[in-house]
Short mmCIF file of C-alpha atoms in Angstrom, two decimals:
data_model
loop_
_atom_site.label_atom_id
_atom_site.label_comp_id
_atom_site.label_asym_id
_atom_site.label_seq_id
_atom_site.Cartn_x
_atom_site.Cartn_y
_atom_site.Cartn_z
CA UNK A 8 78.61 155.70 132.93
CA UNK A 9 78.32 153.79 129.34
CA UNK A 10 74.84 152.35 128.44
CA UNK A 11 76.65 148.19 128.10
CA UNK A 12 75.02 145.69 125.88
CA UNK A 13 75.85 142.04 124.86
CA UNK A 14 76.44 141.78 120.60
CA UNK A 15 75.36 138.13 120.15
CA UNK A 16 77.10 136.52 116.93
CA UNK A 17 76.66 134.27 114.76
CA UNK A 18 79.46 131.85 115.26
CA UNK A 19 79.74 128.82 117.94
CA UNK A 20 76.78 129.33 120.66
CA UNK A 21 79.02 130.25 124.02
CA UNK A 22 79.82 127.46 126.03
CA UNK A 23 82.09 128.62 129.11
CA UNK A 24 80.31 130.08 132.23
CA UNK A 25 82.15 133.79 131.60
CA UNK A 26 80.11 134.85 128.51
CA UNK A 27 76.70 132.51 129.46
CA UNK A 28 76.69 134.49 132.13
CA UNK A 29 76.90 137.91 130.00
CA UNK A 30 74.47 136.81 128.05
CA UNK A 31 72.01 135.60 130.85
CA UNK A 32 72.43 138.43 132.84
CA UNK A 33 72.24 141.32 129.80
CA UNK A 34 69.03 142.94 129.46
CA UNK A 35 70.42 144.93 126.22
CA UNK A 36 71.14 141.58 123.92
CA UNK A 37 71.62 142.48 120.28
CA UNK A 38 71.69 140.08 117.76
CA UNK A 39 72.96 139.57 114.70
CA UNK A 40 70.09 137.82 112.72
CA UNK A 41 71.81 134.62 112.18
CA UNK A 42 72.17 134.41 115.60
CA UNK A 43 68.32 134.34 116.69
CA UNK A 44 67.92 130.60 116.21
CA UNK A 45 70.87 130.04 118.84
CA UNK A 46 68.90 132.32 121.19
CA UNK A 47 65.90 130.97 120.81
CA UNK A 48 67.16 127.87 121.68
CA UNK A 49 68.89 129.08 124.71
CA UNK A 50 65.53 131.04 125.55
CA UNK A 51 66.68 134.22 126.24
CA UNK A 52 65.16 136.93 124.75
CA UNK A 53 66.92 140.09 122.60
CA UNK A 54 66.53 143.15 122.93
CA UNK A 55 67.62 143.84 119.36
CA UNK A 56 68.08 141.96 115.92
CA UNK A 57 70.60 143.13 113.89
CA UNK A 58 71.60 142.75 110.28
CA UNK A 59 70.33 142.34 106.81
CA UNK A 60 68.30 139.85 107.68
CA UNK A 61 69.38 137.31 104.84
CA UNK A 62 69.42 134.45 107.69
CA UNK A 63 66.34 135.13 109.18
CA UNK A 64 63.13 133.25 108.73
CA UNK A 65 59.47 135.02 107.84
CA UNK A 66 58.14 133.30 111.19
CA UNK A 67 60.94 135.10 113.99
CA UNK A 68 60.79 138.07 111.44
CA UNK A 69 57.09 138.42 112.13
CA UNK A 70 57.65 137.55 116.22
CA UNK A 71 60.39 139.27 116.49
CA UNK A 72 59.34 142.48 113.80
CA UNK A 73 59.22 145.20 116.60
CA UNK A 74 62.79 145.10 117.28
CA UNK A 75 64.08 144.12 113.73
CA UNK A 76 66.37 146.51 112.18
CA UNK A 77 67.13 146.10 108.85
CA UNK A 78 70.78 146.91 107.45
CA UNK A 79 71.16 146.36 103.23
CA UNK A 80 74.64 147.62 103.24
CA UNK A 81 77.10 144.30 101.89
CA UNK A 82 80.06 146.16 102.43
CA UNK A 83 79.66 144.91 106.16
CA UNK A 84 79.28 141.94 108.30
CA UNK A 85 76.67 141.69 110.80
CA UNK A 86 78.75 142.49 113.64
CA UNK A 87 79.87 145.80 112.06
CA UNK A 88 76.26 146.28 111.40
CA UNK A 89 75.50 145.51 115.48
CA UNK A 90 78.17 147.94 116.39
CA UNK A 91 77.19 150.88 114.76
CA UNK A 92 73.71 150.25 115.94
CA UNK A 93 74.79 149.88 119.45
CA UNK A 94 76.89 153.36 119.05
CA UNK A 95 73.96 155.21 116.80
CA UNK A 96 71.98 153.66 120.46
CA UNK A 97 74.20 155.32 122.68
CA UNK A 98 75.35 151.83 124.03
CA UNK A 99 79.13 152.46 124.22
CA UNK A 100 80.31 149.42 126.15
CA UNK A 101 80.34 146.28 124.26
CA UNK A 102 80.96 142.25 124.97
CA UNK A 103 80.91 140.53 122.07
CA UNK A 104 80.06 136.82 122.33
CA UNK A 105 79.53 134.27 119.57
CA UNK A 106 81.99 135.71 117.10
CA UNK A 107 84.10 132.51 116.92
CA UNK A 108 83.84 128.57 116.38
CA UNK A 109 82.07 127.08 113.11
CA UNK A 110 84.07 128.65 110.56
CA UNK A 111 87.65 129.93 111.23
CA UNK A 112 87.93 132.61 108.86
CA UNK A 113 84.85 134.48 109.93
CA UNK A 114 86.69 134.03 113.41
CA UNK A 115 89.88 135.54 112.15
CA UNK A 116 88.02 138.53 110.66
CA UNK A 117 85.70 138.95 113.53
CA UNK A 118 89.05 139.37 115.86
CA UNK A 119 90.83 141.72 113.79
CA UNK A 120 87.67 144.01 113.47
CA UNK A 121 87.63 144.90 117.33
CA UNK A 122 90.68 147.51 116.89
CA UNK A 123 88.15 149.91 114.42
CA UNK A 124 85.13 148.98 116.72
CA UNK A 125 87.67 150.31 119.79
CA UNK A 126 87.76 153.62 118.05
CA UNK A 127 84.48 154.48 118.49
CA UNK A 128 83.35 152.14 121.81
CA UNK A 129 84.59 150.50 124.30
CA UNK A 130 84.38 146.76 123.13
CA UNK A 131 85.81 143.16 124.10
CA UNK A 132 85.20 139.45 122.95
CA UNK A 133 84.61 136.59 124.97
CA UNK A 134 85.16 133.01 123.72
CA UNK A 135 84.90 129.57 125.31
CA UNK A 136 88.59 130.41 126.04
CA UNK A 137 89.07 133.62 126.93
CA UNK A 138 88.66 137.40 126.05
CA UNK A 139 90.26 139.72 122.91
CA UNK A 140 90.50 143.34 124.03
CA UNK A 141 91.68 146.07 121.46
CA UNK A 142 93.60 149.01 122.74
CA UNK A 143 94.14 152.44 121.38
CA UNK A 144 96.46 153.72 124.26
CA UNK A 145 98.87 151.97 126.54
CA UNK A 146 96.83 150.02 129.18
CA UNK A 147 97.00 148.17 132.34
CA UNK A 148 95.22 144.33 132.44
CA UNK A 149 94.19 142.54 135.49
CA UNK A 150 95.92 139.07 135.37
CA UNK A 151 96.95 136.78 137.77
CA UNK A 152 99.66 134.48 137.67
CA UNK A 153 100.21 132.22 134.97
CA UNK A 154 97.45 133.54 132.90
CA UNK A 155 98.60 133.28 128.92
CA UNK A 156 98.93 136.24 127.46
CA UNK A 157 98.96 136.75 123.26
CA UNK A 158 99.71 140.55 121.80
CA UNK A 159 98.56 140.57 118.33
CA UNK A 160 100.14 143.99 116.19
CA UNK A 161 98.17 144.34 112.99
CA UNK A 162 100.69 146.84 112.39
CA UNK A 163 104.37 145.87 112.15
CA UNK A 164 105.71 149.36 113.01
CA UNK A 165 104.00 149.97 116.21
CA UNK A 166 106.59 149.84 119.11
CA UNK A 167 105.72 147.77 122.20
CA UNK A 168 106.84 147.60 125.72
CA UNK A 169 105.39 145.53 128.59
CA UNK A 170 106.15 145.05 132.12
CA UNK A 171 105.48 141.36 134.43
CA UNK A 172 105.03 139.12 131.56
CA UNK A 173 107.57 136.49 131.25
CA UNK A 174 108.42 137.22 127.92
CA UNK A 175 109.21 141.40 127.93
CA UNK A 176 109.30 143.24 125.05
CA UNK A 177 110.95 147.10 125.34
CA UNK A 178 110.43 149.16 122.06
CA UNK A 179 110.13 146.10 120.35
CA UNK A 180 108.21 145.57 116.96
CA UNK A 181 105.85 142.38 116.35
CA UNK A 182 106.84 141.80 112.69
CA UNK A 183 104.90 138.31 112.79
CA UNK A 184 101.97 137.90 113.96
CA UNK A 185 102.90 134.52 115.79
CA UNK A 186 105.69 136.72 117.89
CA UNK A 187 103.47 138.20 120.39
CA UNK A 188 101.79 134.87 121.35
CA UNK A 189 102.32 132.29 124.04
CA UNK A 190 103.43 135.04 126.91
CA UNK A 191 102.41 134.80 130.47
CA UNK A 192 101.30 136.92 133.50
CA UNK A 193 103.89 137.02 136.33
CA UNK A 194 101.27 138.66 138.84
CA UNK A 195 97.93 140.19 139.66
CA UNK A 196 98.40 142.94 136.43
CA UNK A 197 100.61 143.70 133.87
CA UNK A 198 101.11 146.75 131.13
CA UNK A 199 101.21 147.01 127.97
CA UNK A 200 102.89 150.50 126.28
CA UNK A 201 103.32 151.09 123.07
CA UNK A 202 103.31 154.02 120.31
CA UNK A 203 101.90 153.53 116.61
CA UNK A 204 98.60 151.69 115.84
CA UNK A 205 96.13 149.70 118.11
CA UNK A 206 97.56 145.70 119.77
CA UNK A 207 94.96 143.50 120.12
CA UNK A 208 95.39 141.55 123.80
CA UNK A 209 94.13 137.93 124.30
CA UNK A 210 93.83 136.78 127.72
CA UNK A 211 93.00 133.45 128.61
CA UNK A 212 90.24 133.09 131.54
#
């Protein structure tokens, strides 16, 4: 079984009971370093601060300077930085929480990020809406009915099929990336096949 942790980023503090909850029940919290003030706040403690520690102040950096790690690489966002910690750390099962709100194009680039971070761990994101799961291989979701249901293809070519949403797609390319969105769950599950590159599946809760 997967060491889990909780990657705590540094967008809108959660607000929905589904990823509070992660984050108050987590005893492996890592934290991107623009995210300690949030956490502070919310007094829970980290197990881990993450990043390259442009955001963080000499006073937490001197609490806090036991489980700092430092990352100078530019060439990645804090997040990226978290996950390869959490792999290097042998934690391989990942909720991300705090990677939207504020600023929608760190949201936007935050989302499309999880289909490299599903190459080398397991990894989802919660929001105050729902939950963003990348998929390497066809898949079967727990749903229930009525539950909206997005597929986002950041490659055009992959081919899709999915059985007991509303709106089915069989072989079926997602040229846009506005085609995929707006489905729904006709049950307790649904499936998503397809061949080609990883989908990116938004659920709501």
């Amino acid at each position: 079984m997967h060491k889990k942790a909780v990657i705590l980023a540094n967008g809108a503090f959660p607000t929905h009971e589904i990823p509070l909850q992660e984050l108050k029940n987590s005893k492996h919290i890592v934290c991107c370093d623009g995210a300690i003030n949030k956490l502070e706040k919310a007094k829970i403690e980290p197990y881990a601060i993450v990043g390259d520690l442009d955001s963080l102040d000499a006073e937490l950096k001197l609490k806090y300077h036991d489980i700092v790690h430092h990352f100078a690489n530019q060439d990645t966002n804090d997040l990226t930085k978290a996950i390869h910690w959490c792999k290097k750390n042998s934690f391989l099962d990942i909720t991300i929480v705090g990677a939207t709100g504020e600023r929608d194009d760190h949201m936007i680039g935050n989302v499309f990020l999880l289909p490299r971070y599903a190459k080398i761990v397991k990894v989802k994101m919660l929001t105050s809406y729902g939950v963003f799961t990348p998929i390497i291989r066809s898949k079967n979701f727990e749903s229930y009915t009525g539950q909206q249901v997005s597929i986002f293809s950041p490659n055009s070519d992959t081919l899709i099929s999915t059985a007991n949403l509303r709106y089915a797609l069989t072989n079926q390319k997602l040229e846009q990336m506005w085609q995929g969105t707006l489905n729904e769950s006709m049950g307790d599950s649904f499936r998503i096949e397809f061949e080609g590159d990883s989908l990116i599946i938004y659920q709501e809760y």
